Every structure is written in structure tokens, then in C-alpha cells.
Coordinates of C-alpha atoms in Angstrom, one line a residue:
X1436 CA 106.1 121.6 100.6
X1437 CA 105.9 119.3 103.7
X1438 CA 108.6 116.7 103.9
X1439 CA 106.5 114.5 106.2
X1440 CA 103.9 114.3 103.4
X1441 CA 106.5 113.6 100.8
X1442 CA 107.7 110.6 102.8
X1443 CA 104.5 108.8 101.9
X1444 CA 104.5 109.8 98.2
X1445 CA 108.1 108.7 97.8
X1446 CA 107.1 105.3 99.1
X1447 CA 104.6 104.9 96.3
X1448 CA 107.2 105.3 93.7
X1449 CA 110.2 103.6 95.2
X1450 CA 108.6 100.8 97.2
X1451 CA 110.7 101.6 100.3
X1452 CA 109.9 102.4 103.9
X1453 CA 110.8 106.0 104.7
X1454 CA 111.0 107.7 108.1
X1455 CA 111.4 111.5 108.5
X1456 CA 114.6 112.6 110.2
X1457 CA 114.0 113.6 113.8
X1458 CA 117.4 113.7 115.3
X1459 CA 119.0 117.2 115.4
X1460 CA 122.4 117.2 113.8
X1461 CA 121.8 113.9 112.0
X1462 CA 125.3 113.8 110.6
X1463 CA 128.4 115.5 111.7
X1464 CA 130.5 116.5 108.6
X1465 CA 134.2 116.1 109.1
X1466 CA 135.9 119.4 108.8
X1467 CA 139.0 117.8 107.2
X1468 CA 138.6 117.5 103.4
X1469 CA 139.7 114.1 102.2
X1470 CA 142.6 114.0 99.7
X1471 CA 140.3 112.0 97.5
X1472 CA 138.4 115.1 96.7
X1473 CA 141.4 116.2 94.7
X1474 CA 140.6 113.5 92.2
X1475 CA 137.0 114.8 91.8
X1476 CA 138.2 118.4 91.2
X1477 CA 140.8 117.2 88.8
X1478 CA 138.2 115.3 86.7
X1479 CA 135.9 118.3 86.9
X1480 CA 138.6 120.7 85.6
X1481 CA 139.6 118.3 82.8
X1482 CA 136.0 118.0 81.6
X1483 CA 135.5 121.8 81.8
X1484 CA 138.6 122.4 79.8
X1485 CA 138.7 119.6 77.3
X1486 CA 135.3 118.1 76.7
X1487 CA 134.1 118.4 73.1
X1488 CA 131.1 120.5 74.1
X1489 CA 130.7 123.1 76.9
X1490 CA 129.3 121.5 80.0
X1491 CA 127.4 123.4 82.7
X1492 CA 128.4 123.2 86.3
X1493 CA 124.9 122.1 87.2
X1494 CA 125.1 119.0 84.9
X1495 CA 128.5 118.0 86.3
X1496 CA 127.6 118.5 90.0
X1497 CA 124.3 116.6 89.6
X1498 CA 126.1 113.8 87.8
X1499 CA 128.6 113.6 90.6
X1500 CA 125.9 113.5 93.3
X1501 CA 123.9 110.8 91.4
X1502 CA 127.1 108.8 90.9
X1503 CA 127.9 108.9 94.6
X1504 CA 124.4 107.8 95.7
X1505 CA 124.2 105.1 93.0
X1506 CA 127.4 103.6 94.4
X1507 CA 125.8 103.1 97.8
X1508 CA 122.6 101.1 97.2
X1509 CA 119.5 101.1 95.0
X1510 CA 117.4 103.1 97.4
X1511 CA 119.4 106.2 98.1
X1512 CA 118.7 109.2 95.8
X1513 CA 118.9 112.9 95.4
X1514 CA 115.6 114.7 94.8
X1515 CA 115.6 118.2 93.4
X1516 CA 112.7 120.6 93.0
X1517 CA 111.3 118.8 90.0
X1518 CA 111.4 115.4 91.7
X1519 CA 109.8 116.7 94.8
X1520 CA 106.9 118.3 92.8
X1521 CA 106.2 115.0 91.1
X1522 CA 106.1 113.3 94.5
X1523 CA 103.9 116.0 95.9
X1524 CA 101.1 115.0 93.5
X1525 CA 101.0 111.5 95.2
X1526 CA 100.6 112.8 98.7
X1527 CA 97.0 111.6 99.0
X1528 CA 97.4 108.6 96.7
X1529 CA 95.5 110.4 94.0
X1530 CA 97.3 110.9 90.7
X1531 CA 96.9 110.1 87.0
X1532 CA 99.1 107.3 85.8
X1533 CA 99.5 103.5 85.6
X1534 CA 99.8 102.4 89.3
X1535 CA 103.3 100.8 89.3
X1536 CA 106.0 100.4 91.8
X1537 CA 109.3 100.4 90.0
X1538 CA 113.1 100.4 90.6
X1539 CA 116.1 100.9 88.5
X1540 CA 118.0 97.7 88.0
X1541 CA 121.3 98.1 86.2
X1542 CA 120.0 100.7 83.9
X1543 CA 116.6 99.1 83.3
X1544 CA 113.2 99.9 84.7
X1545 CA 112.0 96.8 86.6
X1546 CA 108.6 96.4 88.1
X1547 CA 108.5 95.5 91.8
X1548 CA 104.7 95.3 91.8
X1549 CA 101.6 96.8 90.1
X1550 CA 99.2 98.2 92.7
X1551 CA 96.1 96.0 93.1
X1552 CA 93.3 97.1 90.8
X1553 CA 95.4 99.7 89.0
X1554 CA 95.4 100.1 85.2
X1555 CA 98.8 98.3 85.0
X1556 CA 97.4 95.4 87.1
X1557 CA 94.3 95.1 84.9
X1558 CA 96.5 95.1 81.8
X1559 CA 98.3 92.0 83.0
X1560 CA 101.7 93.6 83.9
X1561 CA 103.5 91.5 86.5
X1562 CA 106.1 91.8 89.2
X1563 CA 109.6 91.2 87.6
X1564 CA 108.7 92.5 84.2
X1565 CA 111.1 95.0 82.6
X1566 CA 109.9 98.1 80.7
X1567 CA 112.2 98.7 77.8
X1568 CA 110.3 101.3 75.7
X1569 CA 107.5 103.8 76.2
X1570 CA 105.6 104.6 73.1
X1571 CA 108.4 103.1 71.1
X1572 CA 111.1 105.2 72.8
X1573 CA 113.9 103.3 74.4
X1574 CA 114.2 104.2 78.1
X1575 CA 117.1 101.9 79.0
X1576 CA 120.0 103.8 80.6
X1577 CA 117.9 106.8 81.4
X1578 CA 116.8 108.0 84.9
X1579 CA 114.0 106.3 86.8
X1580 CA 112.5 109.7 87.5
X1581 CA 112.2 110.5 83.8
X1582 CA 110.6 107.1 83.1
X1583 CA 108.1 107.7 85.9
X1584 CA 107.3 111.1 84.6
X1585 CA 106.6 109.7 81.1
X1586 CA 104.3 107.1 82.5
X1587 CA 102.2 109.8 84.3
X1588 CA 99.6 111.6 82.2
X1589 CA 96.0 112.7 81.9
X1590 CA 93.4 110.1 82.9
X1591 CA 92.0 108.4 79.8
X1592 CA 95.1 108.9 77.7
X1593 CA 97.0 105.8 76.5
X1594 CA 100.6 104.7 76.6
X1595 CA 102.3 101.8 74.9
X1596 CA 104.7 99.8 77.1
X1597 CA 107.2 97.4 75.6
X1598 CA 107.6 94.7 78.2
X1599 CA 110.3 92.1 78.5
X1600 CA 109.2 89.2 80.7
X1601 CA 112.0 86.9 81.9
X1602 CA 111.3 83.5 80.5
X1603 CA 109.5 84.8 77.4
X1604 CA 111.0 84.4 74.0
X1605 CA 110.4 88.0 72.8
X1606 CA 109.4 91.4 74.2
X1607 CA 105.7 92.3 73.7
X1608 CA 103.7 95.5 73.7
X1609 CA 100.9 96.4 76.2
X1610 CA 98.8 99.5 75.7
X1611 CA 97.6 100.8 79.0
X1612 CA 94.9 103.5 79.6
X1613 CA 96.0 105.9 82.3
X1614 CA 93.6 106.3 85.2
X1615 CA 93.2 108.3 88.4
X1616 CA 95.1 106.2 90.9
X1617 CA 92.9 106.5 94.0
X1618 CA 94.6 103.9 96.1
X1619 CA 92.5 102.3 98.8
X1620 CA 95.1 101.4 101.4
X1621 CA 92.7 99.0 103.1
X1622 CA 89.9 96.9 101.7
X1623 CA 88.0 94.2 103.5
X1624 CA 85.3 91.6 103.0
X1625 CA 83.6 89.0 105.2
X1626 CA 84.1 85.6 103.6
X1627 CA 81.9 82.5 104.0
X1628 CA 82.3 80.8 107.3
X1629 CA 82.7 84.2 109.1
X1630 CA 86.3 84.5 108.0
X1631 CA 87.5 88.1 107.8
X1632 CA 89.6 89.2 104.9
X1633 CA 91.6 92.4 105.0
X1634 CA 93.9 93.6 102.2
X1635 CA 96.5 96.3 102.9
X1636 CA 97.7 97.7 99.6
X1637 CA 100.2 100.3 100.9
X1638 CA 101.3 101.7 104.2
X1639 CA 100.1 105.2 104.0
X1640 CA 98.6 107.5 106.5
X1641 CA 96.1 106.0 109.0
X1642 CA 96.4 102.4 107.8
X1643 CA 96.4 101.2 111.4
X1644 CA 93.1 102.9 112.2
X1645 CA 91.6 101.8 108.8
X1646 CA 92.4 98.2 109.6
X1647 CA 90.8 98.5 113.0
X1648 CA 87.7 100.0 111.5
X1649 CA 87.5 97.3 108.8
X1650 CA 87.8 94.6 111.5
X1651 CA 85.1 96.1 113.7
X1652 CA 82.8 96.3 110.6
X1653 CA 83.3 92.7 109.7
X1654 CA 82.8 91.6 113.3
X1655 CA 79.5 93.4 113.4
X1656 CA 78.5 91.9 110.0
X1657 CA 79.4 88.4 111.3
X1658 CA 76.9 88.9 114.3
X1659 CA 79.4 87.6 116.7
X1660 CA 82.9 86.2 116.9
X1661 CA 85.0 85.9 113.7
X1662 CA 86.3 82.4 113.1
X1663 CA 89.5 83.5 111.4
X1664 CA 91.2 86.4 109.8
X1665 CA 93.4 86.7 106.6
X1666 CA 95.7 89.7 106.4
X1667 CA 96.8 90.1 102.8
X1668 CA 100.1 91.9 102.3
X1669 CA 100.9 90.5 98.8
X1670 CA 102.2 93.0 96.3
X1671 CA 102.4 95.6 99.0
X1672 CA 105.7 97.5 98.4
X1673 CA 105.8 99.3 101.7
X1674 CA 105.5 102.8 102.9
X1675 CA 105.5 104.4 106.4
X1676 CA 107.4 102.7 109.1
X1677 CA 105.1 104.2 111.7
X1678 CA 102.1 102.6 110.1
X1679 CA 103.8 99.2 109.9
X1680 CA 104.3 99.5 113.7
X1681 CA 100.7 100.6 114.2
X1682 CA 99.3 97.7 112.2
X1683 CA 101.5 95.2 114.0
X1684 CA 100.5 96.7 117.4
X1685 CA 96.8 96.0 116.6
X1686 CA 97.5 92.3 117.1
X1687 CA 100.3 92.3 119.7
X1688 CA 100.0 93.1 123.4
X1689 CA 103.7 92.8 124.5
X1690 CA 107.2 92.6 123.2
X1691 CA 109.2 94.2 120.4
X1692 CA 107.7 94.9 117.0
X1693 CA 110.8 95.9 115.1
X1694 CA 114.2 97.4 115.8
X1695 CA 116.4 99.5 113.6
X1696 CA 120.2 99.9 113.9
X1697 CA 122.1 102.6 112.2
X1698 CA 125.6 104.2 112.4
X1699 CA 124.5 107.8 113.2
X1700 CA 123.3 108.9 116.7
X1701 CA 119.6 108.4 117.1
X1702 CA 119.2 105.8 114.4
X1703 CA 119.2 102.8 116.7
X1704 CA 115.6 102.5 117.8
X1705 CA 113.3 99.8 119.2
X1706 CA 109.6 99.9 118.6
X1707 CA 107.5 98.0 121.1
X1708 CA 103.9 96.8 121.3
X1709 CA 101.3 98.7 123.4
X1710 CA 102.7 102.1 122.2
X1711 CA 100.0 102.7 119.6
X1712 CA 97.1 100.4 120.5
X1713 CA 96.2 98.6 123.7
X1714 CA 95.7 94.9 123.6
X1715 CA 95.1 92.5 120.7
X1716 CA 91.9 93.5 118.9
X1717 CA 91.5 90.0 117.5
X1718 CA 92.5 88.1 120.6
X1719 CA 92.0 84.3 120.1
X1720 CA 91.1 84.7 116.5
X1721 CA 93.3 82.4 114.3
X1722 CA 95.2 84.5 111.7
X1723 CA 97.0 84.0 108.4
X1724 CA 99.2 86.6 106.8
X1725 CA 99.7 86.3 103.0
X1726 CA 103.0 87.5 101.4
X1727 CA 104.8 87.1 98.1
X1728 CA 107.8 88.5 96.3
X1729 CA 106.1 91.9 96.0
X1730 CA 105.7 92.2 99.8
X1731 CA 108.5 94.6 100.7
X1732 CA 109.8 96.7 103.6
X1733 CA 106.9 97.8 105.8
X1734 CA 105.0 94.6 104.8
X1735 CA 108.0 92.5 105.9
X1736 CA 108.1 94.4 109.3
X1737 CA 104.5 93.3 110.0
X1738 CA 104.9 89.8 108.7
X1739 CA 108.1 89.4 110.7
X1740 CA 106.6 90.7 113.9
X1741 CA 103.5 88.5 113.8
X1742 CA 105.6 85.5 112.8
X1743 CA 108.2 85.9 115.6
X1744 CA 105.5 86.4 118.2
X1745 CA 103.6 83.3 116.9
X1746 CA 100.6 85.5 116.5
X1747 CA 99.9 84.5 112.9
X1748 CA 100.8 81.8 110.3
X1749 CA 102.7 83.3 107.4
X1750 CA 101.7 81.8 104.1
X1751 CA 102.6 82.4 100.4
X1752 CA 106.0 83.0 99.0
X1753 CA 109.3 84.5 100.2
X1754 CA 109.0 88.2 100.4
X1755 CA 111.1 90.9 98.6
X1756 CA 113.9 91.2 101.2
X1757 CA 114.3 94.9 101.8
X1758 CA 115.5 95.4 105.3
X1759 CA 116.8 99.0 105.2
X1760 CA 115.3 102.3 106.3
X1761 CA 115.5 105.5 104.2
X1762 CA 115.5 108.9 105.8
X1763 CA 114.4 112.0 103.9
X1764 CA 116.9 114.8 104.7
X1765 CA 116.1 118.3 103.5
X1766 CA 118.8 120.1 101.6
X1767 CA 117.5 123.7 101.5
X1768 CA 114.0 124.5 100.2
X1769 CA 114.2 122.8 96.8
X1770 CA 116.0 119.5 97.3
X1771 CA 116.2 116.5 99.6
X1772 CA 118.4 113.5 100.1
X1773 CA 116.8 110.1 100.5
X1774 CA 119.5 108.2 102.3
X1775 CA 119.7 104.7 103.7
X1776 CA 120.4 105.2 107.3
X1777 CA 119.6 102.0 109.1
X1778 CA 118.8 98.3 108.8
X1779 CA 115.8 96.9 110.6
X1780 CA 115.4 93.6 112.4
X1781 CA 112.5 91.4 113.4
X1782 CA 111.8 90.7 117.2
X1783 CA 114.0 87.6 117.1
X1784 CA 116.9 89.7 115.6
X1785 CA 116.5 88.4 112.1
X1786 CA 117.6 90.8 109.3
X1787 CA 115.2 90.9 106.5
X1788 CA 117.8 92.3 104.1
X1789 CA 118.2 90.0 101.1
X1790 CA 116.6 86.9 102.6
X1791 CA 113.2 88.4 103.2
X1792 CA 110.5 86.7 105.3
X1793 CA 110.2 82.9 104.7
X1794 CA 106.6 81.7 105.0
X1795 CA 105.6 79.1 107.6
X1796 CA 103.8 77.4 104.7
X1797 CA 105.0 78.0 101.2
X1798 CA 102.0 78.2 98.9
X1799 CA 102.6 78.9 95.2
X1800 CA 100.2 81.1 93.3
X1801 CA 99.0 78.2 91.0
X1802 CA 96.3 80.4 89.5
X1803 CA 99.0 82.4 87.7
X1804 CA 99.5 80.9 84.3
X1805 CA 103.0 82.4 84.2
X1806 CA 104.0 80.9 87.6
X1807 CA 106.9 78.9 86.3
X1808 CA 108.5 81.8 84.5
X1809 CA 107.8 84.2 87.3
X1810 CA 109.4 81.9 89.9
X1811 CA 112.4 81.5 87.8
X1812 CA 113.1 85.2 87.3
X1813 CA 111.3 86.9 90.1
X1814 CA 112.7 90.2 91.4
X1815 CA 113.9 90.6 94.9
X1816 CA 116.2 92.9 96.8
X1817 CA 119.1 90.5 96.4
X1818 CA 118.8 90.9 92.6
X1819 CA 119.3 94.6 92.6
X1820 CA 122.7 95.9 91.7
X1821 CA 124.5 97.4 94.6
X1822 CA 122.1 96.2 97.3
X1823 CA 123.1 96.1 100.9
X1824 CA 124.7 92.8 101.9
X1825 CA 123.0 90.9 104.7
X1826 CA 125.2 91.0 107.8
X1827 CA 124.7 87.2 108.2
X1828 CA 126.3 86.7 104.7
X1829 CA 123.5 84.6 103.4
X1830 CA 124.4 82.4 100.4
X1831 CA 122.0 81.9 97.5
X1832 CA 121.6 78.2 98.4
X1833 CA 120.4 79.3 101.9
X1834 CA 117.5 81.1 100.3
X1835 CA 116.5 78.4 97.8
X1836 CA 113.3 76.7 98.5
X1837 CA 112.8 72.9 98.7
X1838 CA 112.5 71.8 95.0
X1839 CA 110.6 68.6 96.0
X1840 CA 107.1 68.6 94.4
X1841 CA 104.4 69.1 97.0
X1842 CA 101.4 66.9 96.2
X1843 CA 99.0 69.6 97.5
X1844 CA 100.1 72.0 94.7
X1845 CA 99.8 70.1 91.5
X1846 CA 96.8 71.8 89.9
X1847 CA 97.2 73.9 86.8
X1848 CA 95.9 77.5 86.3
X1849 CA 93.4 76.1 83.8
X1850 CA 92.1 73.5 86.2
X1851 CA 91.7 76.1 89.0
X1852 CA 89.9 78.5 86.6
X1853 CA 87.4 75.7 85.7
X1854 CA 86.7 75.4 89.4
X1855 CA 86.1 79.1 89.8
X1856 CA 89.3 79.7 91.8
X1857 CA 91.1 82.8 90.6
X1858 CA 93.3 83.3 93.6
X1859 CA 94.7 80.0 94.8
X1860 CA 96.8 81.4 97.7
X1861 CA 93.8 83.2 99.2
X1862 CA 91.5 80.2 98.5
X1863 CA 94.0 77.9 100.3
X1864 CA 94.3 80.3 103.3
X1865 CA 90.5 80.5 103.7
X1866 CA 90.1 76.7 103.4
X1867 CA 92.8 76.3 106.0
X1868 CA 91.0 78.5 108.5
X1869 CA 87.7 76.9 107.8
X1870 CA 88.9 73.3 108.3
X1871 CA 91.1 74.0 111.3
X1872 CA 89.7 74.3 114.8
X1873 CA 90.3 77.7 116.4
X1874 CA 92.9 76.3 118.8
X1875 CA 95.1 74.6 116.2
X1876 CA 96.5 77.6 114.4
X1877 CA 99.3 79.8 115.5
X1878 CA 98.0 82.5 117.9
X1879 CA 99.0 84.7 120.7
X1880 CA 100.1 82.8 123.7

């Protein structure tokens, strides 16, 4: 099993950016055993001697490991042989299941985002929903890996999810037919007015080159210069840090893309432009990047880099706010440790942790009939139990948006549907590019 391949598959499940460990001697273990270990051994001995039923060493040791990692943050985890095998099935983004990115939130399975076009997405499951039961069986308090394993299954088979949607009066059931999840990391379309549209659904292998190919194809189809470009990172839960750097580098010709700072030697790294691609492939083309609360990790790296360099206008809703990097550390042949090893920062030195990326223009998704409920109870990094605290000590009030009603955004979902508008944010971005002269939007200096 190749750990580099597992990096990508883990990202599909956990919605976090992962980087493979490359520094020899990543962590030096102190040879002095802490006196605190005496407490651990004392508890272990008491359980072995006095618990009502015999308990195996494997169960106790795994419980201790899981407890240690759970006390750190929501993204660190121990992966044993079974976990790694399940991740291996997702290496190429081809597996049978529902197409969900989920996290464990205080014992409950909470949805970060359904993948675009997946069975879960088509069934109406939304970011921020909780899954309480699978086929009538309560999963609260169980492990995230067990819940994910139950949601997997043969394509064509069905599973009944009991969903609690914050703001709703009662839970409701949704029956979803599993499908083969063949994620298309990059999709594109030339919109009217020679506006290019590129959607990046996950940061998997070769995303940078796929976006380049998509742009060249649209440029040829436009028979000349594109008048604008929309890069859609909504509901993109992240993936490979290297691919986030590559995608950013397509549109930047100088400066820092992202930096990461960690405690261990070799974990403080700066990634600069012009290291993957030369020049700006869309030079002088006005650009808008769409983000929402489901845009996490690698998506935030790209949005932050293009925003800080004034290369693109960021539009939509505040992003998820996951500003940490996880490293996959092998523990023998059958296990690995997914450990948070660094925080990352945008070119201006802004930490994405908790606060996320704030759009230049906040545009609500008015075409969502559940907008009010979703905004009230949306899930972000700062909502996860045990999340890393932003070093700037942001307060909730600092992240609250202006509550004053915007006269541009007063239409209802029903009114928009009657006009044929199914995606208000995208529609607004396209109209903005069409009505704005090429020199009036944020672009590369």
C-alpha cells in the first residue's frame, strides 16, 4: 500500500489537506518517560484486574490511542489496517457509496459537504446536516470509520439515512441509492458572453494540469480571448496541498502562494509562485472565485492566495476555516498516524484557522429554499469540538457578517426558480463579469 496514494483517499473522507511526511526523523521521542505515564498504567492495571468482563490488550491500547488523538483536534486520527484498506478503495476517486464528506462532531456524524453530482447531493442532503441513524440503527457515539463503512456498499443498493437538519422541527428519513462515485475533479463549460466556468470538486492528483487543459479548451471554443473566468470552489472539502499550490500557480507569476508553520523541524515551509507553472495562463482575464461554507483547506489556500495577490474577486460565503495541515506518518506496515503538524497562512500572513476566507463580495445562495436555516446552523471548523484555536484569538463577533439587509439579495428561491435561475451565486458572478469592463475587476497588477 502506497502512503502517497492514501493521502488523497483520506482527503475524500475527512475533508482535510494532507501532505506526505518528507523530513527524516520527523519527531524526536524524548527518552525520559513522563511520570504521567504512571497514571495510564495504573488505569490499565485496574481495568484488567477489576472490570466486569475480560478486556483485551488490543481494545485498551486502541482506546488509549484514540483518546489521545481525540484530545488534540478533530483531524488527527490513528488508522489501522482496516482503515487503510477502506481508504485504498478511494485512491482513484472510484468507489461505491453516497459521496459525502463527513466529520465527527461531539459524537455525531456531521456532513461537511456532499460531493457535487453524487447520490447524496441528488437526494437533497446538505452541508451541516447530521446523520443520526443508518437503516434505523443509531450511530451516535460510534466511530466515524464505522459509519463511513456502513454507508459504503454495492452500487444500486439502497440505504436509509435519518437526517437531523438544524432549524427543522423533526428528523426525517432520506433513502439514497448508492452509486459508483467517479469523481470528476475538474469540470468546465463556456458560458454565454465567452465567460469561462471551471468547477474544481476536489484537490486530487493532476488538478492543476486538468484546469490548464480545461482553460485551453474553452479558449479555443471561444475563438479568441475569454472575457472572464469563474473558478468554482464551493463544496470543495480539500485534498492535496501540492495541487492547491499548482492551481494557484496557474494564475500567479510572482510572490508567495501559501506558507505553513509547524513545531517540528522541516514543517515550516513557504510555497512560491513560478515553481510549478510559468506565468499567468489567464493574464488580463477578469476572474471570480466562488466559495461557501463547504470550501475547506486546499480550497481556502487557493482563494486566499488569489485574494491576497488581488488576482481574483472572491465571491460567495465565508469558507469553512480549516487552516491546519495533516501529515500521514507510517507506523509499521499496517497502520499510520494522521497528525496535525502545522498551520498554514495566506500570502499576507492571515491564518485561515477558524475565521476562514471572507469573500470580497458576500453573495447568499438565494436559490436554496433552506437558506435561512442553513445560515443559522451552518457547520464550520470553529464549530467542531476540540478545534485548533486561531492564534489571533478571533471572537465570534469578529466573524459575524453584517446583518443589514442588502437590497440586491431580496429574491426568494421560488421567484428565482420561476426565472430559471437554479444557482443564484453562479448567476450573479456571470452577470458581474458580463456587465463589467475587463479593466474594472480585480486582476493581476
